[in-house]
mmCIF file of N, CA and C in Angstrom:
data_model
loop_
_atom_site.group_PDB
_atom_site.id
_atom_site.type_symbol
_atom_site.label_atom_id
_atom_site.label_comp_id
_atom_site.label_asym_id
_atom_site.label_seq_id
_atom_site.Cartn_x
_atom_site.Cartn_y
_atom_site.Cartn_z
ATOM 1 N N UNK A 6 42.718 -22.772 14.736
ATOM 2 C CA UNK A 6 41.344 -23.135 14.441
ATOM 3 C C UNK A 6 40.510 -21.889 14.223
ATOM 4 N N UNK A 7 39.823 -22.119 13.403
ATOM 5 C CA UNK A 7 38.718 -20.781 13.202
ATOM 6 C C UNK A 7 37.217 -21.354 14.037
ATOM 7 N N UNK A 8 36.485 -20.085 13.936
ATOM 8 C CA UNK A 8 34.466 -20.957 14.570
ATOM 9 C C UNK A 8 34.034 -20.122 14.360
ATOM 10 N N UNK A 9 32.779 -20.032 13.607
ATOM 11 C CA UNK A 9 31.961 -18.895 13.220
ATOM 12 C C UNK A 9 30.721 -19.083 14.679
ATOM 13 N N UNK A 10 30.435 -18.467 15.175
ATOM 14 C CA UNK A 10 29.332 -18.386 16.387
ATOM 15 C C UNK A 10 28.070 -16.993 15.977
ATOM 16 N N UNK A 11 26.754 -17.435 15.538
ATOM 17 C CA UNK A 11 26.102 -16.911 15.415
ATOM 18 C C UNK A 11 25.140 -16.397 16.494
ATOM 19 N N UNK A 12 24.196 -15.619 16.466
ATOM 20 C CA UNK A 12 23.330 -15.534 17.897
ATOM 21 C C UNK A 12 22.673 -14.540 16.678
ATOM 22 N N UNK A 13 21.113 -14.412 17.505
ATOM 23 C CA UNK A 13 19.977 -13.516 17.415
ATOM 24 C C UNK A 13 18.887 -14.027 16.816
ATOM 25 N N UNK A 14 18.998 -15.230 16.723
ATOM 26 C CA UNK A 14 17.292 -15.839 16.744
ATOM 27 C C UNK A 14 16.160 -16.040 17.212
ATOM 28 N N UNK A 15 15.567 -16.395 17.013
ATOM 29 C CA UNK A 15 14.578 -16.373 17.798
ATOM 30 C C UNK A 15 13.137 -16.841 17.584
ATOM 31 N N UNK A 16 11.635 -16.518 18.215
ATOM 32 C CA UNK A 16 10.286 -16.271 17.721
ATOM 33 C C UNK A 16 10.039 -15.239 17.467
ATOM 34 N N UNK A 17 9.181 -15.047 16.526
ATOM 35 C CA UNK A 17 8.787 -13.623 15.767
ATOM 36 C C UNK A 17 7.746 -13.538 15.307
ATOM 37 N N UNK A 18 6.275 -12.797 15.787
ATOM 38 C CA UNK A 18 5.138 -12.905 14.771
ATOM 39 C C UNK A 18 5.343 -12.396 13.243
ATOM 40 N N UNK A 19 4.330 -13.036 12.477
ATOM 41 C CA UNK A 19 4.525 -13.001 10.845
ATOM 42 C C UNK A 19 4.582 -11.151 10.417
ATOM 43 N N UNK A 20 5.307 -10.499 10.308
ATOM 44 C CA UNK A 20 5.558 -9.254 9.407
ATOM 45 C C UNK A 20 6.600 -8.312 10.428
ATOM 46 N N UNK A 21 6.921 -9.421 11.319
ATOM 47 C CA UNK A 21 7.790 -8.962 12.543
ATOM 48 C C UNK A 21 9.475 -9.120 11.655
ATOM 49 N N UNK A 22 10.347 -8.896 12.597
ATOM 50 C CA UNK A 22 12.051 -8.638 12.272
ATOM 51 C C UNK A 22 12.541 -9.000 12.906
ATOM 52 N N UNK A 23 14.094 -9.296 12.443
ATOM 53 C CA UNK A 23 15.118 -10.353 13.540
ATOM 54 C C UNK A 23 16.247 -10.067 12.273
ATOM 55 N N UNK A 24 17.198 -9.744 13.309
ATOM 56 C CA UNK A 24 19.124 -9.377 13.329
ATOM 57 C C UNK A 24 19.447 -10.368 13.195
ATOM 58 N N UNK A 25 19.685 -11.471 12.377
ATOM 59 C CA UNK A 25 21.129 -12.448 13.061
ATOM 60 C C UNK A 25 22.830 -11.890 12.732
ATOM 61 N N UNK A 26 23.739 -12.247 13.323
ATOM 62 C CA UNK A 26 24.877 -12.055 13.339
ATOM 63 C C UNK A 26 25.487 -13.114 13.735
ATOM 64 N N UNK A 27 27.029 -13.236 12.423
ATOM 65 C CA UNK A 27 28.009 -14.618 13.020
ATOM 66 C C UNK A 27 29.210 -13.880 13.221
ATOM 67 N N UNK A 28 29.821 -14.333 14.175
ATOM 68 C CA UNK A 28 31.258 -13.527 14.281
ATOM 69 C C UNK A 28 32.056 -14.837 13.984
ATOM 70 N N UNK A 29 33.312 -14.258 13.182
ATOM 71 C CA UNK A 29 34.449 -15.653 12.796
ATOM 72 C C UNK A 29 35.804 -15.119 13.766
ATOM 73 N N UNK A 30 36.274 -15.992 14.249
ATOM 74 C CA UNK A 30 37.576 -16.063 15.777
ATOM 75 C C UNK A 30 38.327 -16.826 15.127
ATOM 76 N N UNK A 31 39.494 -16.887 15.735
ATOM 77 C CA UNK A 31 40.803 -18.015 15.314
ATOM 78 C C UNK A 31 42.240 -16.956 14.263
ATOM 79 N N UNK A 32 42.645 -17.875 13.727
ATOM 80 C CA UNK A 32 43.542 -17.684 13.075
ATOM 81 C C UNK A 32 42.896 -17.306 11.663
ATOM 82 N N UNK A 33 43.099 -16.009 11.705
ATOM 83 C CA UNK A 33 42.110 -15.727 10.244
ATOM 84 C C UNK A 33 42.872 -14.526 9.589
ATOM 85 N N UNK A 34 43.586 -14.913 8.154
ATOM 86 C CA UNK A 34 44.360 -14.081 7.289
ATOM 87 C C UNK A 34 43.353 -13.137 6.990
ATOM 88 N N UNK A 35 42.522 -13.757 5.965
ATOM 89 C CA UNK A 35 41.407 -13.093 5.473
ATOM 90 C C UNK A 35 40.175 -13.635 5.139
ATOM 91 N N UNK A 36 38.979 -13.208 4.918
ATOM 92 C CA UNK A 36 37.625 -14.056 4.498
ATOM 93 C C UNK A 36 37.312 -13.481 3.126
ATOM 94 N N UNK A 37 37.336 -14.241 1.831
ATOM 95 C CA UNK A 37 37.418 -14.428 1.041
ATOM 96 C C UNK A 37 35.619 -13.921 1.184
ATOM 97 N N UNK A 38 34.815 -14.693 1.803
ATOM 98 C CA UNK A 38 33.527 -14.782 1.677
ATOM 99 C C UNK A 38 32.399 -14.988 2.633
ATOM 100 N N UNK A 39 31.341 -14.387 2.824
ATOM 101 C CA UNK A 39 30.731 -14.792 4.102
ATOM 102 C C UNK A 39 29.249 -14.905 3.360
ATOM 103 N N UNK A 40 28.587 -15.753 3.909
ATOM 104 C CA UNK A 40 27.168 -16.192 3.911
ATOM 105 C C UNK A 40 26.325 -16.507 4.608
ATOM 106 N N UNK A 41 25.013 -17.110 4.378
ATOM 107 C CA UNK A 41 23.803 -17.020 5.378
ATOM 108 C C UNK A 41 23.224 -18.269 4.683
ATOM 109 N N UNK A 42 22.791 -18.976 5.349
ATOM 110 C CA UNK A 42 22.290 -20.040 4.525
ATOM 111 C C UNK A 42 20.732 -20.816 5.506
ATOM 112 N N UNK A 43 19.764 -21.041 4.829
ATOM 113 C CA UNK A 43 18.449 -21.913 5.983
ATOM 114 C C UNK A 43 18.232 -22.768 5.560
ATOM 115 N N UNK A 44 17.470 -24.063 6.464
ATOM 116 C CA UNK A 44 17.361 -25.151 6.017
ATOM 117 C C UNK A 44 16.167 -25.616 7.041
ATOM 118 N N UNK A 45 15.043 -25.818 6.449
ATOM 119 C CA UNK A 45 13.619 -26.209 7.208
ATOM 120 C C UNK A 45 13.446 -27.290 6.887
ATOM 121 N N UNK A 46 12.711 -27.759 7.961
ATOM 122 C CA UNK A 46 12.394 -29.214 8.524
ATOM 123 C C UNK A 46 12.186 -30.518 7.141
ATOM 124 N N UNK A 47 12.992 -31.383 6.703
ATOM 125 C CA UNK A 47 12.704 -31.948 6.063
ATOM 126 C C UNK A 47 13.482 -31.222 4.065
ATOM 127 N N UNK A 48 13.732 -30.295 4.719
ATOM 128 C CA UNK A 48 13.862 -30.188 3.314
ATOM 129 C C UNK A 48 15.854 -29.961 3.205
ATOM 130 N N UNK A 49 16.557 -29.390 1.953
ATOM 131 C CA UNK A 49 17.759 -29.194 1.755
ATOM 132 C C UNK A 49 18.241 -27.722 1.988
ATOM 133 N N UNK A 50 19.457 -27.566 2.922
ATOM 134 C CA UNK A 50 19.613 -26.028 3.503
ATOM 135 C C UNK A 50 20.035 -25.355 1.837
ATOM 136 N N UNK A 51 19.302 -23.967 1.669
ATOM 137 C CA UNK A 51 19.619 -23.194 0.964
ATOM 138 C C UNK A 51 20.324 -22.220 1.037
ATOM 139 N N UNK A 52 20.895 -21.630 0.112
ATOM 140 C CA UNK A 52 21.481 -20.111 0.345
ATOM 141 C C UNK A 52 20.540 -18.905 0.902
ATOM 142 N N UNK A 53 20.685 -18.307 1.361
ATOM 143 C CA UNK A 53 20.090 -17.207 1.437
ATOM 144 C C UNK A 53 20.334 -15.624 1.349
ATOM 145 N N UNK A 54 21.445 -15.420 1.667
ATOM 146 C CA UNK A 54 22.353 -14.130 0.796
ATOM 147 C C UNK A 54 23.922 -14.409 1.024
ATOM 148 N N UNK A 55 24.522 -13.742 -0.089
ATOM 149 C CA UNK A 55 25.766 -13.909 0.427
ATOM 150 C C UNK A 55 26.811 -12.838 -0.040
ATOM 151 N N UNK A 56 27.374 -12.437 0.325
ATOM 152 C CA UNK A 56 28.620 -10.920 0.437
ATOM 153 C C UNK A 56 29.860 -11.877 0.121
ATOM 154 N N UNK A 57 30.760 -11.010 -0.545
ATOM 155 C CA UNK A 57 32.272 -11.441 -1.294
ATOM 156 C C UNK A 57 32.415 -10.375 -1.073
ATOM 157 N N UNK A 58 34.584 -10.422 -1.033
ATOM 158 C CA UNK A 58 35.270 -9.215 -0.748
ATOM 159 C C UNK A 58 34.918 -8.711 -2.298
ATOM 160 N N UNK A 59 34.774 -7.301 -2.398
ATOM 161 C CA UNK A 59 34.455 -6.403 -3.293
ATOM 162 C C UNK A 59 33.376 -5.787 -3.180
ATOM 163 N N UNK A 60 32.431 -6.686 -2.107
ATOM 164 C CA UNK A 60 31.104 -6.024 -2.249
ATOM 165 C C UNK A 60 29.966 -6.607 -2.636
ATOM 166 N N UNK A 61 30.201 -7.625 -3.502
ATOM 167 C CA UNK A 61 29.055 -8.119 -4.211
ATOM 168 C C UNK A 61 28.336 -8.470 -3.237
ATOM 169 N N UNK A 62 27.157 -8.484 -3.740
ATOM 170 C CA UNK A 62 25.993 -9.315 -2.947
ATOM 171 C C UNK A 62 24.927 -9.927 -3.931
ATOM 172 N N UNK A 63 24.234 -11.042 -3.017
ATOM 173 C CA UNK A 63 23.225 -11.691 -3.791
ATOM 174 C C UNK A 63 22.178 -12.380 -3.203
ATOM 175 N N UNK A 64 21.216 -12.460 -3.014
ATOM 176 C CA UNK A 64 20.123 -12.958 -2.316
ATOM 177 C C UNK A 64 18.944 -14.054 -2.890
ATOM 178 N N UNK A 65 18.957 -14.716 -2.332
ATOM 179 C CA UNK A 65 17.668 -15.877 -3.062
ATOM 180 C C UNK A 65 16.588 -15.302 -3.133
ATOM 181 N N UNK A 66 15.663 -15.290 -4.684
ATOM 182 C CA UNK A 66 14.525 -14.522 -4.742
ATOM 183 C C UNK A 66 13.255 -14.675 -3.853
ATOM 184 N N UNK A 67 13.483 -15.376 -3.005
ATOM 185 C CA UNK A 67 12.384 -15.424 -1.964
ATOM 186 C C UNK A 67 12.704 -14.637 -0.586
ATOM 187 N N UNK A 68 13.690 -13.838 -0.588
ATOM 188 C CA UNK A 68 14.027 -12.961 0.844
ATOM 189 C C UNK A 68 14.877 -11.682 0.117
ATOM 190 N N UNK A 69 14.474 -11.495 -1.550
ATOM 191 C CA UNK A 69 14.572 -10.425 -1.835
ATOM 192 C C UNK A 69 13.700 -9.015 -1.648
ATOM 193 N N UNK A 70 14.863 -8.029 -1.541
ATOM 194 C CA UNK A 70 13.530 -6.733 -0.738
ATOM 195 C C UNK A 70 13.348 -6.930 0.671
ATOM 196 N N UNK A 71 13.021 -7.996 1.482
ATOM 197 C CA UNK A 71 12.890 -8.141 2.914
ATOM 198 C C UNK A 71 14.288 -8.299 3.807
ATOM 199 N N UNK A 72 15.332 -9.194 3.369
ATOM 200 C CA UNK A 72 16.496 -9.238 3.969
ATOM 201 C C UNK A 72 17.509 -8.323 3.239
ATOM 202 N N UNK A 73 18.343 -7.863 4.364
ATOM 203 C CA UNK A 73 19.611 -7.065 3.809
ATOM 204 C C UNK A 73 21.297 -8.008 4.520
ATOM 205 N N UNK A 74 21.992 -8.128 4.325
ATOM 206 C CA UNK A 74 23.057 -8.901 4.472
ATOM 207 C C UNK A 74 24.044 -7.159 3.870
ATOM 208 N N UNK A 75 25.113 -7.394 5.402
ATOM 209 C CA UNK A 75 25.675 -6.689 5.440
ATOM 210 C C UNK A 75 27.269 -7.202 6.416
ATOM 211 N N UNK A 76 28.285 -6.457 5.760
ATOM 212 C CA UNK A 76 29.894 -7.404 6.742
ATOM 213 C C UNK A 76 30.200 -6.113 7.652
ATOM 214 N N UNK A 77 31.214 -6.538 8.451
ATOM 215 C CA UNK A 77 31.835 -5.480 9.345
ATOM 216 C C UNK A 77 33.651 -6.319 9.392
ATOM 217 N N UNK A 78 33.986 -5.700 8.095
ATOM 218 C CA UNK A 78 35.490 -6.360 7.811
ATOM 219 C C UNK A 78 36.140 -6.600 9.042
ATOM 220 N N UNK A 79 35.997 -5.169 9.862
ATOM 221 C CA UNK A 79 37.044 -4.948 10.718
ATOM 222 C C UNK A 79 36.907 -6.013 12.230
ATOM 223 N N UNK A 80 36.034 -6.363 12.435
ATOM 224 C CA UNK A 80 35.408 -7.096 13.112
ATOM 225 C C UNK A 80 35.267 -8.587 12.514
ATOM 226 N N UNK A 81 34.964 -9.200 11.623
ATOM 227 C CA UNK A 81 34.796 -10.003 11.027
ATOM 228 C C UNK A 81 33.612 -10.767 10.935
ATOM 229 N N UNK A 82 32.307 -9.874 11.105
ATOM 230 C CA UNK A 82 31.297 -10.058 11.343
ATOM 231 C C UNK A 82 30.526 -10.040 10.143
ATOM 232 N N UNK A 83 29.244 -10.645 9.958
ATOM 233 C CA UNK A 83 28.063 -10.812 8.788
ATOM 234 C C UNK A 83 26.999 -10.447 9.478
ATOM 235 N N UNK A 84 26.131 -9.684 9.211
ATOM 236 C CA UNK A 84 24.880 -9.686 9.915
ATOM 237 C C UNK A 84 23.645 -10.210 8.614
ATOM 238 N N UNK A 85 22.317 -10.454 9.136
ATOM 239 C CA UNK A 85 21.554 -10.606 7.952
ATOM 240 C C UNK A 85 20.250 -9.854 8.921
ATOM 241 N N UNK A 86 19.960 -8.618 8.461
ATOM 242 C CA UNK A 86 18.402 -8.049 8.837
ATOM 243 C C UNK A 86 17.286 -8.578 8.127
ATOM 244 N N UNK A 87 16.313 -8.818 8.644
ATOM 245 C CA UNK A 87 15.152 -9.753 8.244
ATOM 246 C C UNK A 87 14.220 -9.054 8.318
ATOM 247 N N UNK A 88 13.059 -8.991 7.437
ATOM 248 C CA UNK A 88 12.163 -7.816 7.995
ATOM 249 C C UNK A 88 10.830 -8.268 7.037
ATOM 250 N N UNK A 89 9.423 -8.115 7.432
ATOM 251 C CA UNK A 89 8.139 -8.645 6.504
ATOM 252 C C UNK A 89 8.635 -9.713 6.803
ATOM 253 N N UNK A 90 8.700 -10.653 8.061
ATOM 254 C CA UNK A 90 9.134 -11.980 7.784
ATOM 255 C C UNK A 90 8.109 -12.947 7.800
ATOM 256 N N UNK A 91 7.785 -13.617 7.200
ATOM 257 C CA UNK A 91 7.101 -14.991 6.905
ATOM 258 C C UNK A 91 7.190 -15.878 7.680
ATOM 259 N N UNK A 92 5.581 -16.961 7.443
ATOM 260 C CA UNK A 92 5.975 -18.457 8.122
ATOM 261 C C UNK A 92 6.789 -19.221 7.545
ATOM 262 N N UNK A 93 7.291 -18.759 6.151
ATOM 263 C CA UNK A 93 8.294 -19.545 5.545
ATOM 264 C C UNK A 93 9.495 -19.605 5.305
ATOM 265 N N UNK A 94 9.824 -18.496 6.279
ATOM 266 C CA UNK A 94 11.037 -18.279 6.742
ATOM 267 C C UNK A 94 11.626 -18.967 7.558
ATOM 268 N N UNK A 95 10.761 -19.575 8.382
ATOM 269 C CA UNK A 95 10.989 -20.673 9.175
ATOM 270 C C UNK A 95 12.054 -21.350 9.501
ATOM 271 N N UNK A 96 12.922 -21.462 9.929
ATOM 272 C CA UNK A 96 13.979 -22.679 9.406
ATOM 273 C C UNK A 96 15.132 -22.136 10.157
ATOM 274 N N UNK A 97 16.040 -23.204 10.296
ATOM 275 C CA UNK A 97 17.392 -23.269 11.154
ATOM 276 C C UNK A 97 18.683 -22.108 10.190
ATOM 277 N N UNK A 98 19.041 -21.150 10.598
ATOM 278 C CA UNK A 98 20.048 -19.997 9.971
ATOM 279 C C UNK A 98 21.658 -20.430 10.398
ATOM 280 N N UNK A 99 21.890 -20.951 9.154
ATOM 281 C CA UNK A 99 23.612 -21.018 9.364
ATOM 282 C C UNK A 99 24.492 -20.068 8.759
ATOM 283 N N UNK A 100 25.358 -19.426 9.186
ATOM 284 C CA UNK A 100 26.171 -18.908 8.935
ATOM 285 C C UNK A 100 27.682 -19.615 8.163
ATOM 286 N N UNK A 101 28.136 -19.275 6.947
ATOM 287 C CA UNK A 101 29.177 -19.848 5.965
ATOM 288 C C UNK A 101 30.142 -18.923 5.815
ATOM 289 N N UNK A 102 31.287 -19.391 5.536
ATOM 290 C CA UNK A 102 32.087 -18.307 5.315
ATOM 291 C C UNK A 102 33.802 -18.972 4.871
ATOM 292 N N UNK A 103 34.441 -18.753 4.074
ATOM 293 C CA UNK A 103 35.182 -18.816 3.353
ATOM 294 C C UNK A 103 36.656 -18.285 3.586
ATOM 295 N N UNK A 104 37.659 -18.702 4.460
ATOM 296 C CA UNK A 104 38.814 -18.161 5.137
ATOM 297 C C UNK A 104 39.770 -18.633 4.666
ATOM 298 N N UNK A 105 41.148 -17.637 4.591
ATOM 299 C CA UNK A 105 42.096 -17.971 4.357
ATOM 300 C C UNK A 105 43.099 -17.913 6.166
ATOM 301 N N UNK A 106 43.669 -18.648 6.024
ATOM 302 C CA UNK A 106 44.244 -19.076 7.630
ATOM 303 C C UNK A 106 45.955 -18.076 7.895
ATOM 304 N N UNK A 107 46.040 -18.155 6.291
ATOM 305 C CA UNK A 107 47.154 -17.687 6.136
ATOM 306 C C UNK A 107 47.525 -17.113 4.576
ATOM 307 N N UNK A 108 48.488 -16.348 4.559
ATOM 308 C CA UNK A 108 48.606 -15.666 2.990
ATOM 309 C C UNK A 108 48.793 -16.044 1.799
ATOM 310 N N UNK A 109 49.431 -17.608 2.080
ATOM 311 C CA UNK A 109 49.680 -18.029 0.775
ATOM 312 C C UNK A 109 49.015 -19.734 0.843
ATOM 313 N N UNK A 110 48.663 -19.633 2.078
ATOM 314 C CA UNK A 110 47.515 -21.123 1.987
ATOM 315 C C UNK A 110 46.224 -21.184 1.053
ATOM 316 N N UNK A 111 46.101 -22.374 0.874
ATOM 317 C CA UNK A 111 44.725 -22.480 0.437
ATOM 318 C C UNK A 111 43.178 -21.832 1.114
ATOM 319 N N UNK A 112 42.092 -21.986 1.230
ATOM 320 C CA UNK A 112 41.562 -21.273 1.715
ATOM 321 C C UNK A 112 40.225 -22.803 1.806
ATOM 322 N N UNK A 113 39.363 -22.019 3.199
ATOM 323 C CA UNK A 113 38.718 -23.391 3.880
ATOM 324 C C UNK A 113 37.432 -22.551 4.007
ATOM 325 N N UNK A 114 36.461 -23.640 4.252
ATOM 326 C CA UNK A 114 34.928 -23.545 4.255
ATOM 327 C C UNK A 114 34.605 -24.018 5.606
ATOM 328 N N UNK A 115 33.869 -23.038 6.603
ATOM 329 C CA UNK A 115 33.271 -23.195 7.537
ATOM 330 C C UNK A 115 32.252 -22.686 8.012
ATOM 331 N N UNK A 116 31.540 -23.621 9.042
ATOM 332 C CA UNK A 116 29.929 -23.432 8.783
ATOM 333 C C UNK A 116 30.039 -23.014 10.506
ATOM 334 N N UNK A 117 29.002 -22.226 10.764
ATOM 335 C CA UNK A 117 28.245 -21.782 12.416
ATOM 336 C C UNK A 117 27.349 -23.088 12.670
ATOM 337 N N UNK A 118 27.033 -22.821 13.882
ATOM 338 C CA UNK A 118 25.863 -23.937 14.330
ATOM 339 C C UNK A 118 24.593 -24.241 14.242
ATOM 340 N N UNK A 119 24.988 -23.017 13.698
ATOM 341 C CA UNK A 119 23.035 -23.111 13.373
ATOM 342 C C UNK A 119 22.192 -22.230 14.218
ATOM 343 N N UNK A 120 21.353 -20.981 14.290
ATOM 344 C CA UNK A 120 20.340 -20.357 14.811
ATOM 345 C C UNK A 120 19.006 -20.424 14.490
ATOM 346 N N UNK A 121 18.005 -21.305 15.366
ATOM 347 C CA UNK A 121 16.187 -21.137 14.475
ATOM 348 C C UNK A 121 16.477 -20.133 14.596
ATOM 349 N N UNK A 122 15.330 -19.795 13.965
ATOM 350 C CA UNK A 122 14.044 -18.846 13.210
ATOM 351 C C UNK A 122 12.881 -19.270 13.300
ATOM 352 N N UNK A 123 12.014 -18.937 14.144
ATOM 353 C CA UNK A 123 10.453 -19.651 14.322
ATOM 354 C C UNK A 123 9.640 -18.101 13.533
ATOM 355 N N UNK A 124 8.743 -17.773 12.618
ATOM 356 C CA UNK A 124 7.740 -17.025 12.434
ATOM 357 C C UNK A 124 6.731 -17.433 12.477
ATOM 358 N N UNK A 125 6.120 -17.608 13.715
ATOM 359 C CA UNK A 125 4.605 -17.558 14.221
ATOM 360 C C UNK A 125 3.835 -16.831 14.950
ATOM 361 N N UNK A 126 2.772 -16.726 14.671
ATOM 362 C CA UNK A 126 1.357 -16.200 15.625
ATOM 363 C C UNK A 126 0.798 -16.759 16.516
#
């Protein structure tokens, strides 16, 4: 079994900062892909940045410039630094990520539990 377990959320006044980090455990060949994804009250969870092996990265234009999304291969960790953060940042932070279990298996999609994010005054 794999489990992505995130931590570092929290409350934050508006132009304040917040770390999250997911670590992925289990039986894990390799991660194809790791992501960050939010989803506020009422509405549909979005992407919010996301890292592929090679490097790429990509960020939704509303937490461009303020968030940085960064991996730690060796570890198997994603972090996402948050920074100038908004009330509209608001919203529950899941962690995604894309594993292969084994070398010549197919490869599986799994989600963290979810960390708020409150930005208020």
């Amino acid at each position: 079994q794999v489990q992505l377990v995130e931590s570092g959320g929290g409350l934050v006044q508006p132009g304040g900062s917040l770390r999250l980090s997911c670590t992925a455990s289990g039986s894990i060949f390799s991660i194809d892909a790791m992501r960050w994804y939010r989803q506020a009250p009422g509405l549909e969870r979005d992407l919010v940045a996301s890292i592929i092996n090679g490097g790429s990265i990509q960020y939704a234009d509303s937490v461009k410039g303020r968030f940085t999304i960064s991996r730690d291969n060796a570890k198997n960790t994603v972090s996402l630094q948050m920074s100038s953060l908004k009330p509209e940042d608001t919203a529950v932070y899941y962690c995604y990520a894309i594993i292969r279990r084994d070398g010549s298996g197919p490869s599986y999609q799994y989600w963290g539990q979810g960390t708020q994010v409150t930005v208020s005054s």
